[in-house]
Amino acid sequence: DVMEEIAIYRDTLDIRHFFFVDDTFNHPEHHAVDVCEAILESEREIEWFTELTPAAMSDKLMRLMKRSGCTGVTLTPDACSEPVLNAYGKPFTMEEVRLSVELLKRHDIPFDTCVIVGGPGETAQTFDETIEFCIEHLRNEVVRFYDGMIIDPGTRAYDISVREGLI
């Protein structure tokens, strides 16, 4: 249980800063809401950081995250181009990526964004779309570009890589 671990570290070691290692902390959204509400109910003053998917973002969640001590997040769309999101089989669209950026800024939650370039489905055009998105929406934010990815058998990225002769 997350709250039991927080209680142990907070109460016995006076640790107040936590990183929830979960690249989809907010999916499903009710999981993130439950964690935030439990932190608030515990009345333990902590600060925490996590990773979020654009698939499940809302004003309600951002308010709860901020109130419960969230000091920042890494947004993990992995791509900023609709065709590449589709190629990766992501359960969200570029509109949801835009909304995620807007919500984080509106609620003054510091964030960085992870983007993979050169993966399956990437073209010169989708790369340009990614750069344009970053310039337009992430100009004053940290964007971490990765030029590689882990491709596991049984994933859409693996199937594309095999079909394109990359592996």
PDB file of C-alpha atoms in Angstrom:
ATOM      1  CA  ASP A   1       0.000   0.000   0.000  1.00  0.00           C
ATOM      2  CA  VAL A   2       1.393   3.374  -1.054  1.00  0.00           C
ATOM      3  CA  MET A   3       0.234   5.186   2.072  1.00  0.00           C
ATOM      4  CA  GLU A   4       1.785   2.598   4.376  1.00  0.00           C
ATOM      5  CA  GLU A   5       5.150   3.100   2.676  1.00  0.00           C
ATOM      6  CA  ILE A   6       4.822   6.887   2.812  1.00  0.00           C
ATOM      7  CA  ALA A   7       3.943   6.666   6.521  1.00  0.00           C
ATOM      8  CA  ILE A   8       7.000   4.539   7.278  1.00  0.00           C
ATOM      9  CA  TYR A   9       9.406   6.825   5.428  1.00  0.00           C
ATOM     10  CA  ARG A  10       7.763  10.063   6.576  1.00  0.00           C
ATOM     11  CA  ASP A  11       7.247   9.133  10.223  1.00  0.00           C
ATOM     12  CA  THR A  12      10.392   7.135  10.975  1.00  0.00           C
ATOM     13  CA  LEU A  13      12.984   8.719   8.677  1.00  0.00           C
ATOM     14  CA  ASP A  14      11.446  12.179   8.172  1.00  0.00           C
ATOM     15  CA  ILE A  15      11.551  11.701   4.395  1.00  0.00           C
ATOM     16  CA  ARG A  16       9.269  14.256   2.786  1.00  0.00           C
ATOM     17  CA  HIS A  17      10.052  13.923  -0.939  1.00  0.00           C
ATOM     18  CA  PHE A  18       8.816  10.999  -3.029  1.00  0.00           C
ATOM     19  CA  PHE A  19       8.995   9.908  -6.647  1.00  0.00           C
ATOM     20  CA  PHE A  20       6.173   7.629  -7.733  1.00  0.00           C
ATOM     21  CA  VAL A  21       7.846   5.503 -10.402  1.00  0.00           C
ATOM     22  CA  ASP A  22       4.895   4.814 -12.662  1.00  0.00           C
ATOM     23  CA  ASP A  23       4.877   6.134 -16.229  1.00  0.00           C
ATOM     24  CA  THR A  24       1.097   5.933 -16.256  1.00  0.00           C
ATOM     25  CA  PHE A  25       0.375   7.106 -12.687  1.00  0.00           C
ATOM     26  CA  ASN A  26      -2.836   8.740 -13.894  1.00  0.00           C
ATOM     27  CA  HIS A  27      -4.193   5.841 -15.958  1.00  0.00           C
ATOM     28  CA  PRO A  28      -6.689   4.835 -14.874  1.00  0.00           C
ATOM     29  CA  GLU A  29      -7.452   8.275 -13.457  1.00  0.00           C
ATOM     30  CA  HIS A  30      -9.255   6.892 -10.410  1.00  0.00           C
ATOM     31  CA  HIS A  31      -5.963   5.348  -9.236  1.00  0.00           C
ATOM     32  CA  ALA A  32      -4.246   8.745  -9.190  1.00  0.00           C
ATOM     33  CA  VAL A  33      -7.290  10.376  -7.572  1.00  0.00           C
ATOM     34  CA  ASP A  34      -7.289   7.700  -4.851  1.00  0.00           C
ATOM     35  CA  VAL A  35      -3.570   8.232  -4.120  1.00  0.00           C
ATOM     36  CA  CYS A  36      -3.967  12.024  -3.971  1.00  0.00           C
ATOM     37  CA  GLU A  37      -7.014  11.801  -1.709  1.00  0.00           C
ATOM     38  CA  ALA A  38      -5.223   9.335   0.575  1.00  0.00           C
ATOM     39  CA  ILE A  39      -2.258  11.710   0.879  1.00  0.00           C
ATOM     40  CA  LEU A  40      -4.600  14.576   1.749  1.00  0.00           C
ATOM     41  CA  GLU A  41      -6.522  12.473   4.280  1.00  0.00           C
ATOM     42  CA  SER A  42      -3.284  11.372   5.948  1.00  0.00           C
ATOM     43  CA  GLU A  43      -2.438  15.014   6.675  1.00  0.00           C
ATOM     44  CA  ARG A  44       1.230  14.165   6.082  1.00  0.00           C
ATOM     45  CA  GLU A  45       3.019  17.038   4.440  1.00  0.00           C
ATOM     46  CA  ILE A  46       4.998  15.561   1.573  1.00  0.00           C
ATOM     47  CA  GLU A  47       6.182  16.595  -1.854  1.00  0.00           C
ATOM     48  CA  TRP A  48       6.088  14.202  -4.759  1.00  0.00           C
ATOM     49  CA  PHE A  49       6.867  13.820  -8.446  1.00  0.00           C
ATOM     50  CA  THR A  50       5.655  11.291 -11.024  1.00  0.00           C
ATOM     51  CA  GLU A  51       5.140  10.571 -14.715  1.00  0.00           C
ATOM     52  CA  LEU A  52       1.820  11.133 -16.482  1.00  0.00           C
ATOM     53  CA  THR A  53       0.255   9.872 -19.678  1.00  0.00           C
ATOM     54  CA  PRO A  54      -1.879  12.271 -21.739  1.00  0.00           C
ATOM     55  CA  ALA A  55      -4.549   9.541 -21.778  1.00  0.00           C
ATOM     56  CA  ALA A  56      -6.174  10.588 -18.488  1.00  0.00           C
ATOM     57  CA  MET A  57      -5.833  14.258 -17.574  1.00  0.00           C
ATOM     58  CA  SER A  58      -8.456  16.491 -16.000  1.00  0.00           C
ATOM     59  CA  ASP A  59      -8.827  19.713 -14.013  1.00  0.00           C
ATOM     60  CA  LYS A  60     -10.005  17.671 -11.037  1.00  0.00           C
ATOM     61  CA  LEU A  61      -6.891  15.509 -11.084  1.00  0.00           C
ATOM     62  CA  MET A  62      -4.522  18.468 -11.514  1.00  0.00           C
ATOM     63  CA  ARG A  63      -6.144  20.271  -8.545  1.00  0.00           C
ATOM     64  CA  LEU A  64      -5.853  17.152  -6.379  1.00  0.00           C
ATOM     65  CA  MET A  65      -2.256  16.550  -7.404  1.00  0.00           C
ATOM     66  CA  LYS A  66      -1.286  20.137  -6.574  1.00  0.00           C
ATOM     67  CA  ARG A  67      -3.117  20.115  -3.212  1.00  0.00           C
ATOM     68  CA  SER A  68      -1.584  16.767  -2.219  1.00  0.00           C
ATOM     69  CA  GLY A  69       1.976  17.995  -2.742  1.00  0.00           C
ATOM     70  CA  CYS A  70       2.862  17.296  -6.369  1.00  0.00           C
ATOM     71  CA  THR A  71       5.876  19.444  -7.221  1.00  0.00           C
ATOM     72  CA  GLY A  72       6.270  18.350 -10.837  1.00  0.00           C
ATOM     73  CA  VAL A  73       5.750  15.661 -13.440  1.00  0.00           C
ATOM     74  CA  THR A  74       7.217  14.171 -16.553  1.00  0.00           C
ATOM     75  CA  LEU A  75       4.650  14.073 -19.349  1.00  0.00           C
ATOM     76  CA  THR A  76       5.169  10.936 -21.441  1.00  0.00           C
ATOM     77  CA  PRO A  77       3.431  11.184 -24.811  1.00  0.00           C
ATOM     78  CA  ASP A  78       6.555   9.647 -26.477  1.00  0.00           C
ATOM     79  CA  ALA A  79       5.558  11.368 -29.729  1.00  0.00           C
ATOM     80  CA  CYS A  80       4.174  14.735 -30.791  1.00  0.00           C
ATOM     81  CA  SER A  81       2.740  13.730 -34.159  1.00  0.00           C
ATOM     82  CA  GLU A  82      -0.597  12.007 -34.765  1.00  0.00           C
ATOM     83  CA  PRO A  83       0.752   9.401 -37.248  1.00  0.00           C
ATOM     84  CA  VAL A  84       3.508   8.374 -34.814  1.00  0.00           C
ATOM     85  CA  LEU A  85       1.077   8.169 -31.881  1.00  0.00           C
ATOM     86  CA  ASN A  86      -1.037   5.895 -34.083  1.00  0.00           C
ATOM     87  CA  ALA A  87       1.994   3.825 -35.077  1.00  0.00           C
ATOM     88  CA  TYR A  88       2.889   3.329 -31.416  1.00  0.00           C
ATOM     89  CA  GLY A  89      -0.703   2.378 -30.635  1.00  0.00           C
ATOM     90  CA  LYS A  90      -1.045   5.121 -28.032  1.00  0.00           C
ATOM     91  CA  PRO A  91      -4.493   5.385 -26.425  1.00  0.00           C
ATOM     92  CA  PHE A  92      -4.604   9.173 -26.891  1.00  0.00           C
ATOM     93  CA  THR A  93      -4.443  11.804 -29.622  1.00  0.00           C
ATOM     94  CA  MET A  94      -2.458  14.978 -30.180  1.00  0.00           C
ATOM     95  CA  GLU A  95      -5.471  16.916 -28.940  1.00  0.00           C
ATOM     96  CA  GLU A  96      -5.074  15.150 -25.589  1.00  0.00           C
ATOM     97  CA  VAL A  97      -1.344  15.941 -25.597  1.00  0.00           C
ATOM     98  CA  ARG A  98      -2.195  19.631 -26.162  1.00  0.00           C
ATOM     99  CA  LEU A  99      -4.813  19.506 -23.395  1.00  0.00           C
ATOM    100  CA  SER A 100      -2.294  17.884 -21.028  1.00  0.00           C
ATOM    101  CA  VAL A 101       0.214  20.680 -21.598  1.00  0.00           C
ATOM    102  CA  GLU A 102      -2.534  23.276 -21.121  1.00  0.00           C
ATOM    103  CA  LEU A 103      -3.737  21.672 -17.868  1.00  0.00           C
ATOM    104  CA  LEU A 104      -0.250  21.436 -16.385  1.00  0.00           C
ATOM    105  CA  LYS A 105       0.424  25.082 -17.198  1.00  0.00           C
ATOM    106  CA  ARG A 106      -3.011  26.217 -15.945  1.00  0.00           C
ATOM    107  CA  HIS A 107      -2.456  24.486 -12.610  1.00  0.00           C
ATOM    108  CA  ASP A 108       1.145  25.676 -12.365  1.00  0.00           C
ATOM    109  CA  ILE A 109       2.583  22.175 -12.131  1.00  0.00           C
ATOM    110  CA  PRO A 110       6.168  22.192 -13.418  1.00  0.00           C
ATOM    111  CA  PHE A 111       6.791  19.538 -16.050  1.00  0.00           C
ATOM    112  CA  ASP A 112       9.131  18.176 -18.639  1.00  0.00           C
ATOM    113  CA  THR A 113       8.147  16.128 -21.678  1.00  0.00           C
ATOM    114  CA  CYS A 114       9.665  12.943 -23.107  1.00  0.00           C
ATOM    115  CA  VAL A 115       9.643  12.490 -26.877  1.00  0.00           C
ATOM    116  CA  ILE A 116      11.138   9.615 -28.853  1.00  0.00           C
ATOM    117  CA  VAL A 117      12.415  10.537 -32.320  1.00  0.00           C
ATOM    118  CA  GLY A 118      13.300   8.129 -35.080  1.00  0.00           C
ATOM    119  CA  GLY A 119      11.090   5.299 -33.876  1.00  0.00           C
ATOM    120  CA  PRO A 120       8.848   3.096 -35.981  1.00  0.00           C
ATOM    121  CA  GLY A 121       6.566   5.183 -38.154  1.00  0.00           C
ATOM    122  CA  GLU A 122       8.726   8.328 -37.918  1.00  0.00           C
ATOM    123  CA  THR A 123       9.296  10.247 -41.150  1.00  0.00           C
ATOM    124  CA  ALA A 124      10.843  13.610 -41.985  1.00  0.00           C
ATOM    125  CA  GLN A 125       7.314  15.053 -41.997  1.00  0.00           C
ATOM    126  CA  THR A 126       6.363  13.636 -38.566  1.00  0.00           C
ATOM    127  CA  PHE A 127       9.697  14.821 -37.163  1.00  0.00           C
ATOM    128  CA  ASP A 128       8.901  18.330 -38.444  1.00  0.00           C
ATOM    129  CA  GLU A 129       5.433  18.102 -36.845  1.00  0.00           C
ATOM    130  CA  THR A 130       7.060  17.170 -33.542  1.00  0.00           C
ATOM    131  CA  ILE A 131       9.455  20.113 -33.662  1.00  0.00           C
ATOM    132  CA  GLU A 132       6.609  22.480 -34.597  1.00  0.00           C
ATOM    133  CA  PHE A 133       4.521  21.222 -31.669  1.00  0.00           C
ATOM    134  CA  CYS A 134       7.430  21.709 -29.281  1.00  0.00           C
ATOM    135  CA  ILE A 135       8.091  25.233 -30.530  1.00  0.00           C
ATOM    136  CA  GLU A 136       4.422  26.191 -30.314  1.00  0.00           C
ATOM    137  CA  HIS A 137       3.451  24.512 -27.014  1.00  0.00           C
ATOM    138  CA  LEU A 138       6.649  23.665 -25.138  1.00  0.00           C
ATOM    139  CA  ARG A 139       8.938  26.580 -25.968  1.00  0.00           C
ATOM    140  CA  ASN A 140       9.691  27.407 -22.313  1.00  0.00           C
ATOM    141  CA  GLU A 141       9.616  23.830 -21.019  1.00  0.00           C
ATOM    142  CA  VAL A 142      12.204  21.078 -20.833  1.00  0.00           C
ATOM    143  CA  VAL A 143      11.773  18.538 -23.634  1.00  0.00           C
ATOM    144  CA  ARG A 144      13.866  15.375 -23.465  1.00  0.00           C
ATOM    145  CA  PHE A 145      14.384  13.857 -26.887  1.00  0.00           C
ATOM    146  CA  TYR A 146      15.338  10.196 -27.063  1.00  0.00           C
ATOM    147  CA  ASP A 147      16.776   8.693 -30.218  1.00  0.00           C
ATOM    148  CA  GLY A 148      16.015   5.118 -29.285  1.00  0.00           C
ATOM    149  CA  MET A 149      13.425   2.994 -27.612  1.00  0.00           C
ATOM    150  CA  ILE A 150      12.973  -0.398 -26.023  1.00  0.00           C
ATOM    151  CA  ILE A 151      11.080  -2.603 -28.456  1.00  0.00           C
ATOM    152  CA  ASP A 152       9.518  -5.630 -26.817  1.00  0.00           C
ATOM    153  CA  PRO A 153       8.132  -8.598 -28.775  1.00  0.00           C
ATOM    154  CA  GLY A 154       4.351  -8.549 -28.882  1.00  0.00           C
ATOM    155  CA  THR A 155       4.097  -4.759 -29.094  1.00  0.00           C
ATOM    156  CA  ARG A 156       2.966  -2.668 -32.032  1.00  0.00           C
ATOM    157  CA  ALA A 157       6.435  -1.052 -32.187  1.00  0.00           C
ATOM    158  CA  TYR A 158       7.986  -4.505 -32.521  1.00  0.00           C
ATOM    159  CA  ASP A 159       5.628  -5.489 -35.345  1.00  0.00           C
ATOM    160  CA  ILE A 160       6.369  -2.254 -37.224  1.00  0.00           C
ATOM    161  CA  SER A 161      10.107  -2.662 -36.710  1.00  0.00           C
ATOM    162  CA  VAL A 162      10.031  -6.186 -38.124  1.00  0.00           C
ATOM    163  CA  ARG A 163       7.857  -5.116 -41.065  1.00  0.00           C
ATOM    164  CA  GLU A 164      10.198  -2.187 -41.843  1.00  0.00           C
ATOM    165  CA  GLY A 165      13.268  -4.405 -41.531  1.00  0.00           C
ATOM    166  CA  LEU A 166      14.662  -2.514 -38.555  1.00  0.00           C
ATOM    167  CA  ILE A 167      15.072  -5.668 -36.468  1.00  0.00           C
TER     168      ILE A 167
END
